Coordinates of C-alpha atoms and ligand atoms in Angstrom, one line a residue:
M1 CA 172.4 277.9 154.3
K2 CA 175.8 278.0 152.6
H3 CA 178.1 275.1 152.5
I4 CA 181.9 275.0 152.6
F5 CA 183.8 271.9 151.6
I6 CA 187.4 271.5 152.6
T7 CA 189.6 269.0 150.8
G8 CA 193.3 268.2 151.1
G9 CA 196.0 267.5 148.6
V10 CA 199.6 266.2 148.3
V11 CA 200.0 264.6 151.8
S12 CA 197.9 263.8 154.8
S13 CA 198.4 265.5 158.2
L14 CA 198.3 268.9 156.6
G15 CA 196.2 270.3 159.4
K16 CA 192.9 270.3 157.5
G17 CA 191.0 269.8 160.7
L18 CA 192.7 272.8 162.3
T19 CA 192.1 274.9 159.2
S20 CA 188.4 273.9 159.1
A21 CA 188.1 274.8 162.7
A22 CA 189.9 278.1 162.2
I23 CA 187.5 279.0 159.3
G24 CA 184.6 278.1 161.6
L25 CA 185.9 280.5 164.2
I26 CA 186.4 283.3 161.6
L27 CA 182.8 282.9 160.5
E28 CA 181.5 282.9 164.1
R29 CA 183.5 286.0 164.8
M30 CA 181.7 287.6 161.8
G31 CA 178.4 286.9 163.6
L32 CA 177.4 283.8 161.8
T33 CA 176.4 280.4 163.2
V34 CA 178.2 277.3 161.9
S35 CA 178.1 273.5 161.9
I36 CA 181.2 271.4 161.2
Q37 CA 181.4 267.8 160.1
K38 CA 184.1 265.4 158.9
L39 CA 183.7 262.7 156.3
D40 CA 186.4 260.0 156.7
P41 CA 187.1 257.7 153.7
Y42 CA 188.3 254.7 155.7
I43 CA 186.1 251.6 156.2
N44 CA 185.9 251.3 160.0
V45 CA 182.4 252.4 161.0
D46 CA 184.1 254.7 163.5
P47 CA 187.6 255.1 165.0
G48 CA 186.4 253.6 168.3
T49 CA 188.0 250.2 167.6
M50 CA 191.2 251.5 166.1
S51 CA 194.5 251.6 168.0
P52 CA 195.6 255.1 169.1
Y53 CA 198.8 254.4 167.1
Q54 CA 196.7 254.2 164.0
H55 CA 194.4 257.0 164.6
G56 CA 195.3 259.1 167.6
E57 CA 192.7 260.0 170.2
V58 CA 189.1 259.0 169.8
Y59 CA 187.0 262.1 170.4
V60 CA 183.6 261.6 172.1
T61 CA 180.6 263.8 171.3
V62 CA 177.9 264.7 173.8
D63 CA 175.5 262.1 172.3
G64 CA 178.1 259.4 172.6
A65 CA 179.6 259.1 169.1
E66 CA 183.2 257.9 168.9
T67 CA 184.8 260.2 166.4
D68 CA 187.9 261.6 164.7
L69 CA 190.1 263.8 166.8
D70 CA 189.6 266.7 164.4
L71 CA 186.1 267.1 165.9
G72 CA 188.0 268.1 169.1
H73 CA 189.5 271.1 167.1
Y74 CA 186.0 272.0 165.9
E75 CA 184.7 272.1 169.4
R76 CA 187.7 274.0 170.8
F77 CA 187.5 276.7 168.2
T78 CA 183.8 277.1 167.6
H79 CA 180.4 276.7 169.3
A80 CA 179.2 274.2 166.6
R81 CA 177.1 271.5 168.3
L82 CA 178.7 268.2 167.3
T83 CA 176.7 264.9 167.3
K84 CA 176.9 261.5 165.7
H85 CA 176.1 263.2 162.4
S86 CA 179.3 265.2 162.6
N87 CA 181.5 262.3 161.6
Y88 CA 180.8 259.8 158.8
T89 CA 183.1 257.2 157.5
T90 CA 182.9 255.0 154.4
G91 CA 182.0 252.1 156.8
K92 CA 179.1 254.1 158.4
I93 CA 177.8 255.1 155.0
Y94 CA 178.0 251.5 153.6
N95 CA 176.5 250.1 156.8
E96 CA 173.4 252.3 156.3
V97 CA 173.1 251.5 152.6
I98 CA 173.5 247.7 153.2
Q99 CA 170.9 247.7 156.0
K100 CA 168.5 249.4 153.7
E101 CA 169.2 246.9 151.0
R102 CA 168.6 244.0 153.4
R103 CA 165.3 245.6 154.4
G104 CA 164.3 245.7 150.8
D105 CA 164.1 249.5 150.7
Y106 CA 165.6 249.6 147.2
L107 CA 162.7 247.7 145.7
G108 CA 164.7 245.3 143.6
R109 CA 167.1 247.8 142.1
T110 CA 170.9 247.2 141.7
V111 CA 172.6 249.1 144.5
Q112 CA 175.6 251.0 143.3
V113 CA 178.2 253.6 144.4
I114 CA 176.5 256.1 142.2
P115 CA 173.7 257.0 143.1
H116 CA 173.1 255.0 146.3
I117 CA 176.4 255.6 148.1
T118 CA 176.7 259.1 146.9
N119 CA 173.0 259.8 147.9
A120 CA 173.7 258.4 151.3
I121 CA 176.7 260.7 151.6
K122 CA 174.6 263.7 150.5
E123 CA 172.0 262.8 153.2
A124 CA 174.9 262.6 155.7
I125 CA 176.0 266.1 154.7
E126 CA 172.4 267.4 155.2
R127 CA 172.2 265.7 158.6
G128 CA 175.6 267.0 159.7
A129 CA 174.6 270.5 158.7
G130 CA 171.3 270.3 160.6
K131 CA 168.9 273.1 160.5
G132 CA 169.2 276.7 161.3
C133 CA 172.9 277.5 161.0
D134 CA 174.2 280.0 158.5
V135 CA 177.2 278.0 157.2
A136 CA 177.8 274.3 157.2
L137 CA 181.5 273.2 156.9
T138 CA 182.3 269.7 155.7
E139 CA 185.9 268.5 155.8
I140 CA 186.8 265.6 153.6
G141 CA 189.4 263.4 155.3
G142 CA 192.2 261.7 153.3
T143 CA 194.0 263.1 150.3
V144 CA 192.6 263.9 146.9
G145 CA 193.8 261.2 144.6
D146 CA 193.1 258.3 147.1
I147 CA 190.8 255.7 145.6
E148 CA 188.7 255.6 148.8
S149 CA 187.9 259.3 148.8
L150 CA 186.4 259.3 145.3
P151 CA 182.7 258.7 146.3
F152 CA 182.9 261.6 148.8
L153 CA 184.3 263.9 146.2
E154 CA 181.7 262.8 143.7
A155 CA 179.0 263.4 146.3
I156 CA 180.1 266.9 147.1
R157 CA 180.3 267.7 143.4
Q158 CA 176.7 266.6 143.0
F159 CA 175.7 268.4 146.2
S160 CA 177.0 271.7 144.8
L161 CA 174.9 271.2 141.7
D162 CA 171.8 270.3 143.8
K163 CA 172.2 273.4 146.0
G164 CA 173.4 275.8 143.3
K165 CA 177.1 276.6 142.8
S166 CA 176.7 280.0 144.5
N167 CA 175.7 278.3 147.8
C168 CA 178.8 276.1 147.9
L169 CA 182.4 277.1 148.4
F170 CA 185.3 274.7 147.8
I171 CA 188.5 275.2 149.7
H172 CA 191.5 273.1 148.9
L173 CA 194.4 272.8 151.4
T174 CA 197.7 271.9 149.9
L175 CA 201.4 271.7 150.7
L176 CA 204.3 273.7 149.1
P177 CA 207.2 271.4 149.9
Y178 CA 210.6 273.1 150.5
L179 CA 213.6 271.5 148.9
R180 CA 216.5 272.2 151.1
A181 CA 219.1 271.2 148.5
S182 CA 217.9 273.8 146.0
G183 CA 216.5 276.2 148.6
E184 CA 213.2 276.4 146.7
M185 CA 209.5 275.8 147.4
K186 CA 207.7 273.7 144.8
T187 CA 204.2 274.2 143.4
K188 CA 204.0 271.2 141.2
P189 CA 202.4 268.8 143.7
S190 CA 199.7 271.4 144.4
Q191 CA 199.1 271.8 140.6
Q192 CA 198.7 268.1 140.3
S193 CA 196.3 267.7 143.2
V194 CA 194.1 270.5 142.0
G195 CA 194.3 268.8 138.6
K196 CA 192.9 265.6 140.2
L197 CA 190.1 267.6 141.7
R198 CA 189.2 269.3 138.4
E199 CA 189.1 265.9 136.7
I200 CA 186.3 265.0 139.1
G201 CA 184.6 268.2 138.3
I202 CA 185.5 270.3 141.3
T203 CA 187.4 273.6 140.9
P204 CA 188.5 275.0 144.2
D205 CA 187.6 278.6 144.9
I206 CA 190.3 279.1 147.5
L207 CA 193.7 277.4 147.7
V208 CA 195.2 277.4 151.1
C209 CA 198.9 276.6 150.9
R210 CA 200.7 275.1 153.9
T211 CA 204.3 276.3 153.9
E212 CA 207.3 276.4 156.1
H213 CA 208.6 279.6 154.4
P214 CA 206.8 282.6 153.1
M215 CA 205.3 282.2 149.6
T216 CA 206.6 284.6 146.9
D217 CA 204.3 286.7 144.7
E218 CA 205.7 284.7 141.7
M219 CA 204.5 281.5 143.3
R220 CA 201.1 282.9 143.9
D221 CA 201.0 283.9 140.2
K222 CA 202.0 280.4 139.1
L223 CA 199.6 278.6 141.4
S224 CA 196.8 280.9 140.3
L225 CA 197.5 280.2 136.6
F226 CA 198.0 276.5 136.8
C227 CA 195.3 275.7 139.3
N228 CA 192.7 278.1 137.8
V229 CA 192.2 279.9 141.1
E230 CA 192.2 283.7 141.2
K231 CA 195.4 285.1 142.6
K232 CA 193.8 286.7 145.6
A233 CA 192.3 283.4 146.6
V234 CA 195.7 281.7 146.7
I235 CA 196.6 282.1 150.3
E236 CA 199.4 281.1 152.5
E237 CA 199.1 279.2 155.8
K238 CA 202.6 279.2 157.3
D239 CA 203.5 276.9 160.2
V240 CA 202.6 278.7 163.4
D241 CA 205.2 280.0 165.8
F242 CA 203.8 279.2 169.2
S243 CA 200.1 278.2 169.2
I244 CA 197.6 276.5 167.0
Y245 CA 195.2 279.2 168.1
E246 CA 197.1 281.7 165.9
V247 CA 195.8 279.9 162.7
P248 CA 192.6 281.9 162.3
I249 CA 194.4 285.2 162.9
N250 CA 197.0 284.3 160.3
L251 CA 194.4 283.3 157.8
V252 CA 192.6 286.6 158.2
R253 CA 195.9 288.4 157.8
E254 CA 196.1 286.7 154.4
G255 CA 192.6 287.9 153.5
M256 CA 190.5 284.8 154.3
D257 CA 187.8 287.0 155.8
E258 CA 187.4 289.1 152.7
L259 CA 187.3 285.9 150.5
L260 CA 184.6 284.4 152.8
V261 CA 182.5 287.6 152.6
R262 CA 182.7 287.6 148.9
F263 CA 182.2 284.0 148.1
L264 CA 179.4 283.5 150.7
G265 CA 177.7 286.8 149.6
L266 CA 177.9 288.3 153.1
A267 CA 177.3 292.0 153.7
E268 CA 180.2 294.0 152.3
G269 CA 182.6 295.1 155.0
T270 CA 181.7 292.3 157.4
Q271 CA 184.7 291.9 159.7
A272 CA 185.7 289.3 162.1
D273 CA 185.9 290.5 165.7
F274 CA 188.6 288.6 167.7
T275 CA 187.9 290.3 171.0
G276 CA 189.1 287.9 173.7
W277 CA 190.8 285.6 171.3
L278 CA 193.7 288.1 170.7
E279 CA 194.1 288.7 174.4
M280 CA 194.2 284.9 175.0
L281 CA 197.0 284.6 172.3
E282 CA 198.8 287.5 173.9
A283 CA 198.8 285.6 177.3
V284 CA 200.0 282.5 175.6
R285 CA 202.8 284.4 173.9
N286 CA 204.0 286.0 177.1
P287 CA 203.7 283.5 179.9
G288 CA 205.2 284.0 183.3
K289 CA 206.5 281.3 185.5
E290 CA 207.4 277.8 184.2
C291 CA 205.8 274.7 185.7
E292 CA 206.4 271.1 184.8
I293 CA 203.6 268.5 184.6
A294 CA 204.3 264.8 183.9
V295 CA 201.9 263.0 181.6
V296 CA 202.0 259.3 182.4
G297 CA 200.4 257.3 179.6
K298 CA 200.5 254.2 177.5
Y299 CA 200.7 255.8 174.1
I300 CA 203.0 258.6 175.1
Q301 CA 205.2 258.4 171.9
L302 CA 202.3 259.7 169.8
D303 CA 201.1 263.2 170.7
D304 CA 197.8 262.7 168.8
A305 CA 196.9 259.9 171.2
Y306 CA 196.3 262.5 174.0
K307 CA 195.5 265.5 171.9
S308 CA 192.6 266.8 174.0
H309 CA 194.6 266.3 177.2
Y310 CA 197.5 268.4 175.9
E311 CA 195.1 271.0 174.7
A312 CA 193.2 271.1 178.0
L313 CA 196.5 271.4 179.9
A314 CA 197.5 274.3 177.6
H315 CA 194.1 276.0 178.2
G316 CA 194.4 275.4 182.0
A317 CA 197.8 277.3 182.0
I318 CA 196.4 280.4 180.3
P319 CA 194.5 282.0 183.2
H320 CA 197.5 281.3 185.5
G321 CA 200.0 282.8 183.0
V322 CA 202.0 279.6 183.3
K323 CA 204.5 278.4 180.7
L324 CA 203.8 274.7 180.8
K325 CA 206.5 272.2 180.3
L326 CA 205.4 268.6 179.8
R327 CA 207.4 265.6 180.8
K328 CA 205.9 262.7 178.8
I329 CA 206.6 259.4 180.5
A330 CA 205.6 255.9 179.3
A331 CA 203.6 254.3 182.1
E332 CA 205.5 251.0 182.0
A333 CA 208.8 252.9 182.5
L334 CA 207.6 253.6 186.1
V335 CA 207.6 249.8 186.7
E336 CA 211.0 249.3 185.1
Q337 CA 212.8 252.2 186.7
D338 CA 212.5 254.1 190.0
P339 CA 209.4 256.4 189.8
A340 CA 211.2 258.8 192.1
L341 CA 213.9 259.3 189.4
L342 CA 211.5 259.6 186.5
L343 CA 209.1 262.0 188.4
A344 CA 211.7 264.0 190.3
G345 CA 211.0 267.7 190.2
V346 CA 207.6 267.6 188.5
D347 CA 205.0 270.0 189.8
G348 CA 202.0 268.0 188.8
I349 CA 201.0 264.6 187.3
L350 CA 198.3 263.8 184.8
V351 CA 197.4 260.2 184.1
P352 CA 195.1 260.0 181.1
G353 CA 192.8 257.2 180.0
G354 CA 193.8 253.9 178.4
F355 CA 192.9 250.3 177.9
G356 CA 194.4 246.9 178.7
E357 CA 197.1 245.6 181.0
R358 CA 200.2 247.3 179.6
G359 CA 200.9 250.5 181.5
F360 CA 198.3 250.0 184.2
E361 CA 200.8 249.2 187.1
G362 CA 202.8 252.2 186.0
K363 CA 199.7 254.4 186.4
V364 CA 199.1 252.9 189.9
L365 CA 202.7 253.9 190.7
A366 CA 202.2 257.4 189.4
S367 CA 199.2 257.8 191.6
R368 CA 201.1 256.4 194.6
Y369 CA 204.1 258.8 194.0
A370 CA 201.7 261.8 193.7
R371 CA 199.8 260.8 196.8
E372 CA 202.9 260.2 198.9
H373 CA 204.9 263.2 197.7
R374 CA 201.9 265.5 197.8
I375 CA 202.3 266.3 194.1
P376 CA 199.1 267.6 192.4
F377 CA 197.4 264.8 190.6
L378 CA 194.6 264.4 188.1
G379 CA 193.6 260.9 187.0
V380 CA 191.3 260.6 184.0
C381 CA 189.2 257.5 183.4
Y382 CA 191.8 254.7 183.6
G383 CA 193.9 257.2 185.5
M384 CA 191.2 257.4 188.1
Q385 CA 190.7 253.7 188.2
A386 CA 194.5 253.3 188.8
A387 CA 194.3 255.9 191.6
V388 CA 191.4 253.9 193.2
V389 CA 193.5 250.7 193.0
D390 CA 196.5 252.5 194.5
F391 CA 194.4 253.8 197.4
A392 CA 192.8 250.5 198.0
R393 CA 196.1 248.6 198.0
H394 CA 198.2 251.0 200.1
I395 CA 195.7 252.8 202.3
A396 CA 192.6 250.6 202.6
F397 CA 194.6 247.4 203.2
I398 CA 193.4 245.5 200.1
P399 CA 196.8 244.5 198.7
S400 CA 195.2 242.4 195.9
A401 CA 193.0 245.3 194.7
T402 CA 192.9 245.4 190.9
T403 CA 190.6 245.8 187.8
T404 CA 188.8 242.9 186.1
E405 CA 189.8 244.5 182.8
F406 CA 192.7 242.1 182.7
H407 CA 192.4 240.2 186.0
K408 CA 189.2 238.4 185.1
N409 CA 188.8 236.4 188.4
A410 CA 190.2 239.0 190.7
E411 CA 189.8 238.4 194.4
N412 CA 189.3 242.2 195.0
P413 CA 187.8 243.7 191.8
L414 CA 187.8 247.4 192.8
I415 CA 187.1 248.2 189.2
D416 CA 184.6 245.9 187.6
L417 CA 182.1 245.7 184.7
M418 CA 178.5 246.8 185.3
E419 CA 176.0 244.0 185.0
E420 CA 174.7 245.4 181.6
Q421 CA 178.2 245.4 180.2
K422 CA 178.7 241.7 181.0
Q423 CA 176.5 240.4 178.2
I424 CA 178.1 242.6 175.4
K425 CA 180.1 240.8 172.8
N426 CA 180.8 243.5 170.2
L427 CA 183.6 246.0 170.9
G428 CA 182.4 248.8 168.6
G429 CA 180.2 251.5 170.2
T430 CA 179.3 249.5 173.2
M431 CA 181.1 251.3 176.1
R432 CA 179.4 253.8 178.4
L433 CA 179.6 256.6 175.9
G434 CA 178.6 260.3 175.9
A435 CA 177.4 262.8 178.4
F436 CA 176.1 261.7 181.8
P437 CA 175.2 263.8 184.8
C438 CA 177.4 264.0 187.8
A439 CA 176.3 265.4 191.2
L440 CA 179.1 267.0 193.1
K441 CA 179.4 266.7 196.8
E442 CA 179.2 269.8 198.9
G443 CA 182.5 270.7 200.5
T444 CA 184.8 268.9 198.1
R445 CA 187.5 270.5 196.1
T446 CA 185.9 269.2 192.9
R447 CA 182.6 270.9 193.7
E448 CA 184.6 274.1 194.6
L449 CA 186.5 274.0 191.3
Y450 CA 183.3 273.6 189.2
G451 CA 181.3 276.1 191.2
V452 CA 178.0 274.2 190.6
D453 CA 176.3 271.1 192.1
L454 CA 175.6 269.2 188.9
V455 CA 177.7 268.8 185.8
Q456 CA 177.4 266.9 182.5
E457 CA 180.6 265.2 181.5
R458 CA 181.5 262.8 178.6
H459 CA 182.4 259.1 179.1
R460 CA 184.1 256.4 177.2
H461 CA 184.8 253.3 179.3
R462 CA 183.4 249.9 180.1
Y463 CA 184.6 249.4 183.7
E464 CA 183.4 251.2 186.8
F465 CA 184.3 251.9 190.5
N466 CA 182.8 248.8 192.2
N467 CA 180.2 250.0 194.6
K468 CA 180.8 247.1 196.9
Y469 CA 184.0 248.8 198.0
R470 CA 182.5 252.2 198.6
D471 CA 182.2 251.9 202.4
Q472 CA 185.6 250.4 202.9
L473 CA 187.3 253.1 200.8
T474 CA 185.5 256.0 202.3
K475 CA 186.2 254.8 205.8
A476 CA 189.9 254.7 204.8
G477 CA 189.6 258.4 203.8
L478 CA 188.7 258.4 200.1
V479 CA 186.1 261.1 199.3
L480 CA 183.6 260.2 196.6
S481 CA 183.1 263.7 195.3
G482 CA 181.0 263.0 192.2
I483 CA 178.1 260.5 191.8
N484 CA 175.9 259.8 188.8
P485 CA 172.5 260.4 190.3
D486 CA 170.7 258.2 187.9
L487 CA 172.9 255.2 187.8
D488 CA 174.5 255.6 191.3
L489 CA 178.0 255.2 189.9
V490 CA 181.1 256.9 191.3
E491 CA 182.2 259.5 188.8
A492 CA 184.8 261.5 190.8
I493 CA 187.1 260.8 193.8
E494 CA 189.5 263.0 195.8
L495 CA 191.8 263.0 198.8
P496 CA 191.0 265.6 201.3
D497 CA 194.4 265.8 203.0
H498 CA 196.4 266.3 199.9
P499 CA 197.1 269.6 198.0
F500 CA 195.3 268.4 194.9
F501 CA 194.4 264.8 194.2
I502 CA 191.5 264.2 191.9
G503 CA 190.3 261.3 189.8
V504 CA 187.4 261.4 187.4
Q505 CA 185.8 258.5 185.6
Y506 CA 184.8 260.8 182.8
H507 CA 186.8 262.8 180.2
P508 CA 186.9 266.4 181.2
E509 CA 189.5 267.1 178.4
F510 CA 186.8 266.9 175.8
Q511 CA 185.0 270.0 177.1
S512 CA 188.0 272.4 177.5
K513 CA 188.4 275.4 175.2
P514 CA 191.1 278.1 175.1
L515 CA 188.6 280.7 176.3
E516 CA 186.9 278.4 178.7
P517 CA 189.5 276.2 180.3
H518 CA 188.1 273.2 182.0
P519 CA 188.0 273.8 185.8
L520 CA 189.9 270.5 186.6
F521 CA 192.7 271.3 184.2
Q522 CA 192.9 274.9 185.4
G523 CA 192.8 273.6 188.9
L524 CA 195.7 271.1 188.2
V525 CA 197.9 273.8 186.7
G526 CA 197.0 276.2 189.6
A527 CA 198.0 273.6 192.1
A528 CA 201.2 272.8 190.2
L529 CA 202.1 276.5 190.2
K530 CA 201.6 276.5 194.0
H531 CA 203.8 273.4 194.3
R532 CA 206.5 275.1 192.2
N533 CA 206.4 278.2 194.4
A534 CA 206.5 276.2 197.6
V535 CA 209.6 274.2 196.3
E536 CA 211.3 277.4 195.4
T537 CA 210.6 279.0 198.7
A538 CA 212.0 275.9 200.5
E539 CA 215.1 276.1 198.3
V540 CA 215.7 279.7 199.2
K541 CA 215.4 278.9 202.9
T542 CA 217.9 276.0 202.8
Ligands
LIG1 N1 189.9 250.8 180.2 C1 189.0 251.5 181.1 C2 187.6 251.1 180.9 O1 187.2 250.6 179.8 C3 189.2 253.0 181.0 C4 188.8 253.5 179.7 C5 189.4 254.9 179.4 O2 190.4 255.3 180.1 N2 188.9 255.6 178.5 O3 186.8 251.3 181.8

């Protein structure tokens, strides 16, 4: 097995996750199998307890790990199987080491960063790589030069010695800032960040330079000379024009495929075959009709908070050839202003997941507006719970319907904790997490969209549809389209006499890929397109 380590310099948010995912795709398209993992230097055991404002979305793996959103890129670009071993933080590493120390596993020795923490990191790399894949990619979060990333860099340096230098490839992603005043791009910060890496004993083999403008040959020479990287291996990664899915193609245009073949010792002439991917990009580049979908969420100011939702919507638009316009609306605005004004003219509404009281009533209003105005609607997790509350209040005559998430002693707890959740005190890693089966009801739209009877979907929530209200709600017309056959929990609901109104307790957005759009998102965009066409036809007639 070969290993690729991807580090980042100069600033954070350079797109290391995307670049790692893109390299993973290039390798797969060369016929190799890959695993991808991220090591995050912060101290939280996982991002599960962090605010979305701090960290963006929490991505959930099949086996129920709450992880960094970069893992979403990995799964969207590649077929790597991600698990709880695909994301380690400083906190998770120290947690392991401290538990061992408490058990007495270190037999009286002093426990230290080197070798105990670095050994634990090396073991985590082995676990993340698993067995049987050709290339294991490991992205190191943070920026070279940060105090907290030092043990990780030291560990990968040691790892490359243990495995043999020829089995490890170091890729460093850096920024070439553009100074508008002088109209120049600068290489100095990159030189300094590579200098920092070399101090630790790591010399990057490939330097990927993020730029706004094309890099000149002279800059390539300079970076090669000062960073001790051969000129051919100094490559440009310019900002993409229209889609993140261009990144792998742009990297190959810069010669990344040849570098990978050479550094990984692959058969000469191995080429990446982008069949399907290029056609998908072509469709994204030349969409047809425009449609507008409102996304009503609590953390709407921060795009990263709903990363997988936005990606899944974009994927859903591809097969329909739709140019998707998003109207991002803060959920609480629907309470403060007239929802009809805020939502006027949209062709579809997506209400993503969330937590806590703020924004919940706005989500209920979004559901109500979609229901009453026959606008295609998809409610995910909290979005589904809000839709259930809306239906209970306004159709099933339960005006006090709510969730016990913030109304602890609710008279009508339509959404409530499961018994086993009631005893839990710790917040970290204790929700219903990971993949669970969902049996789809024959004759429902949801079943029709999936085309199968049983699906596996990922969860991340504490509260559930309260089974005590099942009869009352179904009698009032709500269709329970998906049930967890093992736990007898409601996983999906829909309205039969509506063009498209679906709520799901799980997170379909985590399983969508550009070449395999999730059926529910594809369905939502399809219904939105129909809505747009119907509106236009009506306008022509009047
Ligand atoms: N807050 C809700 C719960 O915990 C929904 C969670 C979510 O949307 N991810 O059940």
